[in-house]
């Protein structure tokens, strides 16, 4: 016994420590959710994709880590750009999927067969390439150089694709060097400048992946001047940038970080398909290196690019970079990109901060909002206004919208409303107009300080009919949180509850304050919103349900008159539908969910039950000395209405068997799947015990006395289960050993009533009592 | 002759016993170093310093196991490369991220162990080294315990008998071993650092504080695994911006922050950024703050003394994490040996 106590106390200590650790540890350590975890709980109505023109910047304002979401599209886009260039340069008639197949999928043997066929003219297009419009075109036009190049590229492919990560990364440098030599020869033989460009790409790439970094630089310097830029139309091709990327990589590997970073910046500026990798490869470490890199820039666009890269890191305070970029290249795409990024960050910081019910969690887990978010929003707005005023940037509507949204975020609702009114008429695209509408609604909801029926009806109308509500899913939470906050402030805790929970959630742990508030609102709904809020899913008023709950709360406190008065307000015809229990049936079998008798006269609805209890109390008062039967009946009713009896629904709406093992710790249990909702079990047997004791003392027959003592013993047993003294037995079916202080009535039965028929029956029918009687 | 033989044997037996029991009480743990960078390329100073240390055991990180780029699979990343010969015999370490462990299906763990070992073996052969030990490093949680232990068990099945399997053990995993479990390995490497939450502003030193260490020293007497110990040699700067933790900058020393035109210091450990500047590849804004953390020698000695009292057995190895360019500048051989001796007390 003592060891049991020690053991379970140790478990308790461990549990408390573990719980403390769980609270103390940052959830990143607990959830381990990797790149997809977005546990921040807030709202967003700003859609950067709608405003920012250059989609290749998506990863930058979403945050590079969120680029996982766009991984496929980035990779696919690289291939897409290449296929597009092949189509534009070589054969406009070819289907892109055919180009893709020939360039990326067709095996070397098929290309070689196409080579032979094209050269001989007697052989047809190889069988597997027949029907491929690109292959057919090359064959028909005798594009020998192109096919030769494709064959060479296929040979290079195994050496330049991403290695199996499970292999030791070794490349066959001998074979790669041989291919470089072959490529050089072919390069010099080729007359087409565009194909030369393609060869240069393959050759430089081979050298880079072979780890021959100096050779990369030498090859670059050797090959690129031999390509006529006009004939190759370098200015419209991806390939010069791809080749430059390899040169930059080689420079970086050789320790020439500054020059490499400069080249990566140029790639970032000019080549969308390599923008992300250029960003990741940019590597400046000191102020001196920054100055050196800056000095390499040839024009303001390049200088602006350095700032754009610097400002694109997820935690940057990009206003500093934006100011620099504005002086250098205001017409460029960077300002929009960084403004979008900053707006998103500030939206997370500030939107709905006052009423977000997860604000505390956001701060604790994610440090959102940032400390100076409000001041930063003001600073950013000042800059945006200046830019707008100067008018040098393209897409002024975006900047204008940004002013309005920043005003909204920092709480200047009047100014924001004015701004949005000015912006809206200037927008011709439906998507942009919808954005403004959404922001105006966010503004409208944010700016509400007090609820009136008119405002409630306005919200109701918006929720029910406006397509903007459906288009922006965050409105549901936004409105619910704001309304709940307002209702709570205005002394309507019940309505606040209903904003976040379905009414049935109140049943887990009803509270008078909430019930009365909802009842009053349901009786006299002041607006369509309140009527909707205080109706169930079928549109029926919650009045009856609340009356029922109110009566139940009174009943729990044994305030029978008050419970009766409330219940009279419910039409009698509805009483049966609300509850049917058998509170007065007593049995050796203890069941909680199955009726003990099949006799319907034992069934009571709640109103009848209240009345019956009142009658019993009246009888007791009327005949003070002969009330054993009434006391016993009351004891049985109050016992059966607890967690342990079959009439538990009289006092509670939800009972969980899983609560049993922890009743000694708490009566309040989280409801699975219902955030912030707790179920209270009604376990108090003291009232029943008092009645049984009175019944025993007043009973004349010893059989009745024994019966009352038996029921009192049951109460004591349950009181042990719900006390901190409780030690769970080692197995589910084991009968726990009761401490002496909880066996008063069992002892009494044994010592005083062992000769009664009831006692004998109890021993036979009740295994618990039989076990105790044996001790 | 018969008598002489008996006497000789008895003398020999007696001397052997004295030698054996005498040596037992004088067994010193071996000093070990961790190498954690992506490339084994020690410079001259590092090589000289390491050679001067004497016989040293090496734990070399061979690769990490993390999510693939598309987040759907797990794969080795940051594979070790080398431009200089590795030690002939070493322990290969694999760091496994918890997010990787979450993604891996239970039924593929044996296959994963097999692939991991094959890669380790291939790399060892390519480097011309002998694997004497494989160590897995993963901060498993109770919810990942079953998976991680299954992976370890699969490793046990695959490894040749002469290769030791070990796992890193955090302090909390000893204290709450009943919840976190004891990994099925031959031995554990107790990591005596990361005692604090680096993201909390009020924390003085998230790497190691002796007061916090004491709170973890329960259960060591009954912990079933033999434990070696690893101490921290590293330092970092904890960067804050607008009240939010941004990142760790490592390695970082007070010398890096000595420029008073860029950094202001309220004490030896707390710095604020005066003007925007680059620091070790990160751009810092004016108003950013840095909390410098490192564990000085005295603190390590103190911690070693505290831990020595708690350990049930003398560790066979006392390691230091991790060997980089700063170690020869900041640490002497004597200091490491003193910590080793205190730990082995």
GROMACS .gro file of N, CA and C in nm, chain A residues 14 17-19 21-22 24-26 28-36 68 71-72 164-170 282-287 290 310-311 313-318 320-321 345 349 363 366-373 376, chain B residues 63 65 67-72 74-76 79 82 98-99 102 112 115-116 119 122-123 126 141 144 172 175-176 178-179 195-197 199-201 216 240-247 262 275-283 285-286:
model
  342
   14UNK      N    1   0.646   1.302  -1.189
   14UNK     CA    2   0.699   1.293  -1.326
   14UNK      C    3   0.603   1.359  -1.424
   17UNK      N    4   0.632   1.730  -1.395
   17UNK     CA    5   0.757   1.778  -1.456
   17UNK      C    6   0.750   1.772  -1.606
   18UNK      N    7   0.694   1.664  -1.656
   18UNK     CA    8   0.682   1.649  -1.801
   18UNK      C    9   0.592   1.756  -1.857
   19UNK      N   10   0.482   1.782  -1.786
   19UNK     CA   11   0.390   1.886  -1.832
   19UNK      C   12   0.458   2.021  -1.831
   21UNK      N   13   0.775   2.071  -1.866
   21UNK     CA   14   0.869   2.070  -1.979
   21UNK      C   15   0.797   2.099  -2.108
   22UNK      N   16   0.678   2.039  -2.123
   22UNK     CA   17   0.602   2.059  -2.245
   22UNK      C   18   0.563   2.205  -2.261
   24UNK      N   19   0.730   2.455  -2.122
   24UNK     CA   20   0.852   2.537  -2.126
   24UNK      C   21   0.921   2.528  -2.260
   25UNK      N   22   0.925   2.408  -2.318
   25UNK     CA   23   0.998   2.390  -2.443
   25UNK      C   24   0.926   2.465  -2.555
   26UNK      N   25   1.005   2.528  -2.642
   26UNK     CA   26   0.938   2.590  -2.757
   26UNK      C   27   0.874   2.483  -2.842
   28UNK      N   28   0.853   2.434  -3.140
   28UNK     CA   29   0.928   2.384  -3.253
   28UNK      C   30   0.997   2.254  -3.218
   29UNK      N   31   1.032   2.240  -3.092
   29UNK     CA   32   1.097   2.118  -3.051
   29UNK      C   33   0.997   2.006  -3.031
   30UNK      N   34   0.875   2.045  -3.011
   30UNK     CA   35   0.776   1.944  -2.983
   30UNK      C   36   0.707   1.895  -3.107
   31UNK      N   37   0.676   1.989  -3.192
   31UNK     CA   38   0.596   1.951  -3.306
   31UNK      C   39   0.677   1.892  -3.419
   32UNK      N   40   0.801   1.942  -3.433
   32UNK     CA   41   0.889   1.887  -3.536
   32UNK      C   42   0.820   1.878  -3.670
   33UNK      N   43   0.751   1.987  -3.709
   33UNK     CA   44   0.671   1.976  -3.829
   33UNK      C   45   0.741   2.019  -3.955
   34UNK      N   46   0.866   2.048  -3.949
   34UNK     CA   47   0.938   2.071  -4.073
   34UNK      C   48   0.887   2.192  -4.147
   35UNK      N   49   0.912   2.192  -4.274
   35UNK     CA   50   0.887   2.315  -4.350
   35UNK      C   51   0.741   2.343  -4.371
   36UNK      N   52   0.650   2.250  -4.341
   36UNK     CA   53   0.512   2.275  -4.369
   36UNK      C   54   0.437   2.330  -4.248
   68UNK      N   55   0.919   2.562  -5.054
   68UNK     CA   56   0.884   2.422  -5.068
   68UNK      C   57   0.750   2.409  -5.138
   71UNK      N   58   0.806   2.443  -5.492
   71UNK     CA   59   0.923   2.371  -5.543
   71UNK      C   60   0.898   2.319  -5.682
   72UNK      N   61   0.788   2.250  -5.697
   72UNK     CA   62   0.760   2.188  -5.826
   72UNK      C   63   0.749   2.294  -5.933
  164UNK      N   64   2.253   1.055  -5.731
  164UNK     CA   65   2.178   0.984  -5.630
  164UNK      C   66   2.236   1.023  -5.494
  165UNK      N   67   2.155   1.082  -5.407
  165UNK     CA   68   2.210   1.128  -5.279
  165UNK      C   69   2.267   1.014  -5.195
  166UNK      N   70   2.228   0.891  -5.228
  166UNK     CA   71   2.278   0.779  -5.149
  166UNK      C   72   2.411   0.724  -5.203
  167UNK      N   73   2.462   0.789  -5.306
  167UNK     CA   74   2.592   0.743  -5.356
  167UNK      C   75   2.698   0.841  -5.310
  168UNK      N   76   2.819   0.794  -5.304
  168UNK     CA   77   2.929   0.883  -5.270
  168UNK      C   78   2.950   0.974  -5.391
  169UNK      N   79   2.944   1.105  -5.366
  169UNK     CA   80   2.943   1.196  -5.482
  169UNK      C   81   3.075   1.199  -5.555
  170UNK      N   82   3.089   1.106  -5.646
  170UNK     CA   83   3.209   1.110  -5.729
  170UNK      C   84   3.169   1.115  -5.874
  282UNK      N   85   2.460   3.385  -5.339
  282UNK     CA   86   2.517   3.515  -5.307
  282UNK      C   87   2.579   3.507  -5.168
  283UNK      N   88   2.706   3.545  -5.159
  283UNK     CA   89   2.779   3.517  -5.034
  283UNK      C   90   2.873   3.632  -5.001
  284UNK      N   91   2.821   3.729  -4.933
  284UNK     CA   92   2.902   3.843  -4.888
  284UNK      C   93   2.908   3.835  -4.736
  285UNK      N   94   3.025   3.859  -4.680
  285UNK     CA   95   3.039   3.835  -4.537
  285UNK      C   96   3.079   3.957  -4.455
  286UNK      N   97   3.135   4.055  -4.519
  286UNK     CA   98   3.182   4.171  -4.441
  286UNK      C   99   3.143   4.299  -4.513
  287UNK      N  100   3.155   4.409  -4.442
  287UNK     CA  101   3.127   4.539  -4.502
  287UNK      C  102   3.223   4.565  -4.619
  290UNK      N  103   3.113   4.385  -4.921
  290UNK     CA  104   2.995   4.451  -4.976
  290UNK      C  105   3.039   4.570  -5.061
  310UNK      N  106   1.990   4.157  -5.055
  310UNK     CA  107   2.012   4.175  -4.911
  310UNK      C  108   1.880   4.186  -4.837
  311UNK      N  109   1.785   4.256  -4.896
  311UNK     CA  110   1.658   4.277  -4.828
  311UNK      C  111   1.562   4.159  -4.837
  313UNK      N  112   1.611   3.849  -4.738
  313UNK     CA  113   1.618   3.745  -4.634
  313UNK      C  114   1.493   3.755  -4.548
  314UNK      N  115   1.445   3.642  -4.498
  314UNK     CA  116   1.314   3.641  -4.433
  314UNK      C  117   1.300   3.739  -4.316
  315UNK      N  118   1.406   3.762  -4.241
  315UNK     CA  119   1.394   3.847  -4.124
  315UNK      C  120   1.446   3.988  -4.146
  316UNK      N  121   1.461   4.024  -4.270
  316UNK     CA  122   1.518   4.156  -4.297
  316UNK      C  123   1.419   4.266  -4.259
  317UNK      N  124   1.477   4.381  -4.238
  317UNK     CA  125   1.396   4.501  -4.217
  317UNK      C  126   1.409   4.581  -4.345
  318UNK      N  127   1.331   4.538  -4.444
  318UNK     CA  128   1.364   4.575  -4.583
  318UNK      C  129   1.344   4.721  -4.617
  320UNK      N  130   1.504   4.969  -4.519
  320UNK     CA  131   1.638   5.026  -4.543
  320UNK      C  132   1.680   4.997  -4.688
  321UNK      N  133   1.661   4.875  -4.731
  321UNK     CA  134   1.698   4.841  -4.868
  321UNK      C  135   1.607   4.910  -4.969
  345UNK      N  136   0.445   4.068  -4.361
  345UNK     CA  137   0.498   4.057  -4.225
  345UNK      C  138   0.418   4.143  -4.129
  349UNK      N  139   0.182   4.071  -3.800
  349UNK     CA  140   0.206   4.137  -3.671
  349UNK      C  141   0.081   4.203  -3.616
  363UNK      N  142   0.242   3.515  -2.964
  363UNK     CA  143   0.356   3.586  -2.905
  363UNK      C  144   0.451   3.487  -2.838
  366UNK      N  145   0.585   3.234  -3.141
  366UNK     CA  146   0.648   3.284  -3.264
  366UNK      C  147   0.699   3.426  -3.251
  367UNK      N  148   0.687   3.483  -3.131
  367UNK     CA  149   0.731   3.621  -3.114
  367UNK      C  150   0.663   3.714  -3.214
  368UNK      N  151   0.537   3.691  -3.237
  368UNK     CA  152   0.457   3.778  -3.323
  368UNK      C  153   0.350   3.840  -3.234
  369UNK      N  154   0.335   3.974  -3.231
  369UNK     CA  155   0.403   4.071  -3.317
  369UNK      C  156   0.545   4.103  -3.272
  370UNK      N  157   0.623   4.152  -3.365
  370UNK     CA  158   0.756   4.203  -3.330
  370UNK      C  159   0.739   4.326  -3.242
  371UNK      N  160   0.843   4.352  -3.166
  371UNK     CA  161   0.832   4.459  -3.066
  371UNK      C  162   0.798   4.594  -3.126
  372UNK      N  163   0.858   4.629  -3.234
  372UNK     CA  164   0.842   4.765  -3.289
  372UNK      C  165   0.756   4.765  -3.415
  373UNK      N  166   0.667   4.668  -3.424
  373UNK     CA  167   0.591   4.654  -3.548
  373UNK      C  168   0.510   4.779  -3.580
  376UNK      N  169   0.732   5.055  -3.697
  376UNK     CA  170   0.783   5.022  -3.829
  376UNK      C  171   0.678   5.044  -3.937
  838UNK      N  172   2.740   1.254  -4.262
  838UNK     CA  173   2.630   1.320  -4.333
  838UNK      C  174   2.514   1.339  -4.237
  840UNK      N  175   2.086   1.322  -4.210
  840UNK     CA  176   1.969   1.262  -4.275
  840UNK      C  177   1.854   1.360  -4.257
  842UNK      N  178   1.499   1.578  -4.470
  842UNK     CA  179   1.399   1.570  -4.576
  842UNK      C  180   1.462   1.605  -4.710
  843UNK      N  181   1.411   1.543  -4.814
  843UNK     CA  182   1.453   1.579  -4.950
  843UNK      C  183   1.394   1.717  -4.983
  844UNK      N  184   1.439   1.771  -5.096
  844UNK     CA  185   1.400   1.908  -5.131
  844UNK      C  186   1.249   1.924  -5.145
  845UNK      N  187   1.182   1.818  -5.193
  845UNK     CA  188   1.037   1.829  -5.208
  845UNK      C  189   0.963   1.790  -5.081
  846UNK      N  190   1.035   1.756  -4.977
  846UNK     CA  191   0.973   1.729  -4.848
  846UNK      C  192   0.904   1.595  -4.836
  847UNK      N  193   0.918   1.509  -4.937
  847UNK     CA  194   0.841   1.385  -4.935
  847UNK      C  195   0.922   1.264  -4.891
  849UNK      N  196   1.331   1.107  -4.738
  849UNK     CA  197   1.450   1.144  -4.660
  849UNK      C  198   1.573   1.106  -4.741
  850UNK      N  199   1.676   1.183  -4.725
  850UNK     CA  200   1.799   1.155  -4.799
  850UNK      C  201   1.918   1.213  -4.723
  851UNK      N  202   2.036   1.161  -4.752
  851UNK     CA  203   2.155   1.217  -4.688
  851UNK      C  204   2.188   1.352  -4.750
  854UNK      N  205   2.701   1.571  -4.728
  854UNK     CA  206   2.798   1.461  -4.719
  854UNK      C  207   2.938   1.516  -4.700
  857UNK      N  208   3.660   1.561  -4.836
  857UNK     CA  209   3.789   1.576  -4.769
  857UNK      C  210   3.897   1.613  -4.869
  873UNK      N  211   1.470   1.537  -3.663
  873UNK     CA  212   1.345   1.475  -3.616
  873UNK      C  213   1.239   1.480  -3.726
  874UNK      N  214   1.242   1.581  -3.809
  874UNK     CA  215   1.141   1.588  -3.916
  874UNK      C  216   1.162   1.475  -4.017
  877UNK      N  217   1.010   1.170  -3.866
  877UNK     CA  218   0.862   1.174  -3.870
  877UNK      C  219   0.810   1.125  -4.003
  887UNK      N  220   1.617   0.168  -4.456
  887UNK     CA  221   1.688   0.295  -4.436
  887UNK      C  222   1.820   0.271  -4.365
  890UNK      N  223   2.068   0.131  -4.608
  890UNK     CA  224   2.120   0.231  -4.702
  890UNK      C  225   2.219   0.323  -4.633
  891UNK      N  226   2.185   0.360  -4.511
  891UNK     CA  227   2.274   0.449  -4.437
  891UNK      C  228   2.408   0.381  -4.415
  894UNK      N  229   2.619   0.358  -4.728
  894UNK     CA  230   2.680   0.487  -4.763
  894UNK      C  231   2.799   0.515  -4.673
  897UNK      N  232   3.080   0.294  -4.783
  897UNK     CA  233   3.139   0.339  -4.910
  897UNK      C  234   3.227   0.461  -4.889
  898UNK      N  235   3.176   0.553  -4.809
  898UNK     CA  236   3.254   0.674  -4.782
  898UNK      C  237   3.383   0.639  -4.708
  901UNK      N  238   3.620   0.493  -4.951
  901UNK     CA  239   3.672   0.596  -5.041
  901UNK      C  240   3.777   0.681  -4.970
  916UNK      N  241   1.209   1.241  -2.953
  916UNK     CA  242   1.105   1.274  -2.856
  916UNK      C  243   1.032   1.145  -2.818
  919UNK      N  244   0.864   0.985  -3.104
  919UNK     CA  245   0.949   0.926  -3.209
  919UNK      C  246   1.034   0.812  -3.157
  947UNK      N  247   1.821   1.551  -2.069
  947UNK     CA  248   1.683   1.523  -2.030
  947UNK      C  249   1.645   1.378  -2.060
  950UNK      N  250   1.744   1.192  -1.744
  950UNK     CA  251   1.659   1.227  -1.630
  950UNK      C  252   1.519   1.167  -1.645
  951UNK      N  253   1.466   1.173  -1.766
  951UNK     CA  254   1.332   1.119  -1.787
  951UNK      C  255   1.338   0.995  -1.874
  953UNK      N  256   1.243   0.710  -1.823
  953UNK     CA  257   1.123   0.627  -1.822
  953UNK      C  258   1.031   0.666  -1.937
  954UNK      N  259   1.032   0.793  -1.969
  954UNK     CA  260   0.947   0.842  -2.079
  954UNK      C  261   1.017   0.832  -2.213
  970UNK      N  262   2.173   2.333  -2.237
  970UNK     CA  263   2.092   2.323  -2.116
  970UNK      C  264   1.983   2.429  -2.111
  971UNK      N  265   1.989   2.526  -2.199
  971UNK     CA  266   1.890   2.633  -2.196
  971UNK      C  267   1.822   2.651  -2.331
  972UNK      N  268   1.713   2.726  -2.328
  972UNK     CA  269   1.641   2.756  -2.451
  972UNK      C  270   1.701   2.883  -2.511
  974UNK      N  271   1.619   3.059  -2.747
  974UNK     CA  272   1.522   3.158  -2.794
  974UNK      C  273   1.463   3.244  -2.682
  975UNK      N  274   1.495   3.209  -2.558
  975UNK     CA  275   1.439   3.288  -2.448
  975UNK      C  276   1.531   3.402  -2.414
  976UNK      N  277   1.473   3.517  -2.396
  976UNK     CA  278   1.555   3.637  -2.375
  976UNK      C  279   1.626   3.636  -2.241
  991UNK      N  280   1.943   1.849  -1.390
  991UNK     CA  281   1.928   1.731  -1.476
  991UNK      C  282   1.991   1.606  -1.419
 1015UNK      N  283   1.912   3.896  -3.193
 1015UNK     CA  284   1.773   3.938  -3.171
 1015UNK      C  285   1.745   4.062  -3.255
 1016UNK      N  286   1.624   4.067  -3.306
 1016UNK     CA  287   1.582   4.185  -3.382
 1016UNK      C  288   1.438   4.215  -3.344
 1017UNK      N  289   1.415   4.335  -3.296
 1017UNK     CA  290   1.280   4.378  -3.255
 1017UNK      C  291   1.217   4.276  -3.160
 1018UNK      N  292   1.296   4.232  -3.067
 1018UNK     CA  293   1.244   4.142  -2.966
 1018UNK      C  294   1.226   3.998  -3.010
 1019UNK      N  295   1.268   3.969  -3.131
 1019UNK     CA  296   1.246   3.834  -3.181
 1019UNK      C  297   1.380   3.766  -3.207
 1020UNK      N  298   1.387   3.642  -3.169
 1020UNK     CA  299   1.506   3.564  -3.199
 1020UNK      C  300   1.517   3.547  -3.350
 1021UNK      N  301   1.634   3.577  -3.406
 1021UNK     CA  302   1.653   3.567  -3.549
 1021UNK      C  303   1.736   3.443  -3.585
 1022UNK      N  304   1.853   3.436  -3.531
 1022UNK     CA  305   1.940   3.322  -3.565
 1022UNK      C  306   2.060   3.315  -3.472
 1037UNK      N  307   3.076   4.989  -3.465
 1037UNK     CA  308   2.964   4.906  -3.512
 1037UNK      C  309   2.883   4.847  -3.397
 1050UNK      N  310   2.543   5.058  -3.597
 1050UNK     CA  311   2.506   5.092  -3.734
 1050UNK      C  312   2.499   4.963  -3.814
 1051UNK      N  313   2.415   4.966  -3.918
 1051UNK     CA  314   2.395   4.845  -3.998
 1051UNK      C  315   2.528   4.796  -4.052
 1052UNK      N  316   2.547   4.666  -4.049
 1052UNK     CA  317   2.677   4.612  -4.087
 1052UNK      C  318   2.666   4.464  -4.118
 1053UNK      N  319   2.761   4.414  -4.192
 1053UNK     CA  320   2.771   4.270  -4.216
 1053UNK      C  321   2.855   4.207  -4.105
 1054UNK      N  322   2.812   4.090  -4.063
 1054UNK     CA  323   2.888   4.016  -3.965
 1054UNK      C  324   2.879   3.869  -4.001
 1055UNK      N  325   2.993   3.814  -4.038
 1055UNK     CA  326   3.002   3.671  -4.069
 1055UNK      C  327   2.896   3.627  -4.171
 1056UNK      N  328   2.874   3.712  -4.268
 1056UNK     CA  329   2.781   3.674  -4.374
 1056UNK      C  330   2.635   3.710  -4.348
 1057UNK      N  331   2.607   3.772  -4.235
 1057UNK     CA  332   2.470   3.814  -4.206
 1057UNK      C  333   2.466   3.966  -4.199
 1058UNK      N  334   2.361   4.021  -4.253
 1058UNK     CA  335   2.347   4.166  -4.247
 1058UNK      C  336   2.268   4.202  -4.123
 1060UNK      N  337   2.102   4.498  -3.868
 1060UNK     CA  338   2.047   4.633  -3.873
 1060UNK      C  339   2.075   4.706  -3.742
 1061UNK      N  340   2.078   4.834  -3.751
 1061UNK     CA  341   2.096   4.915  -3.633
 1061UNK      C  342   1.986   4.883  -3.533
   0.00000   0.00000   0.00000
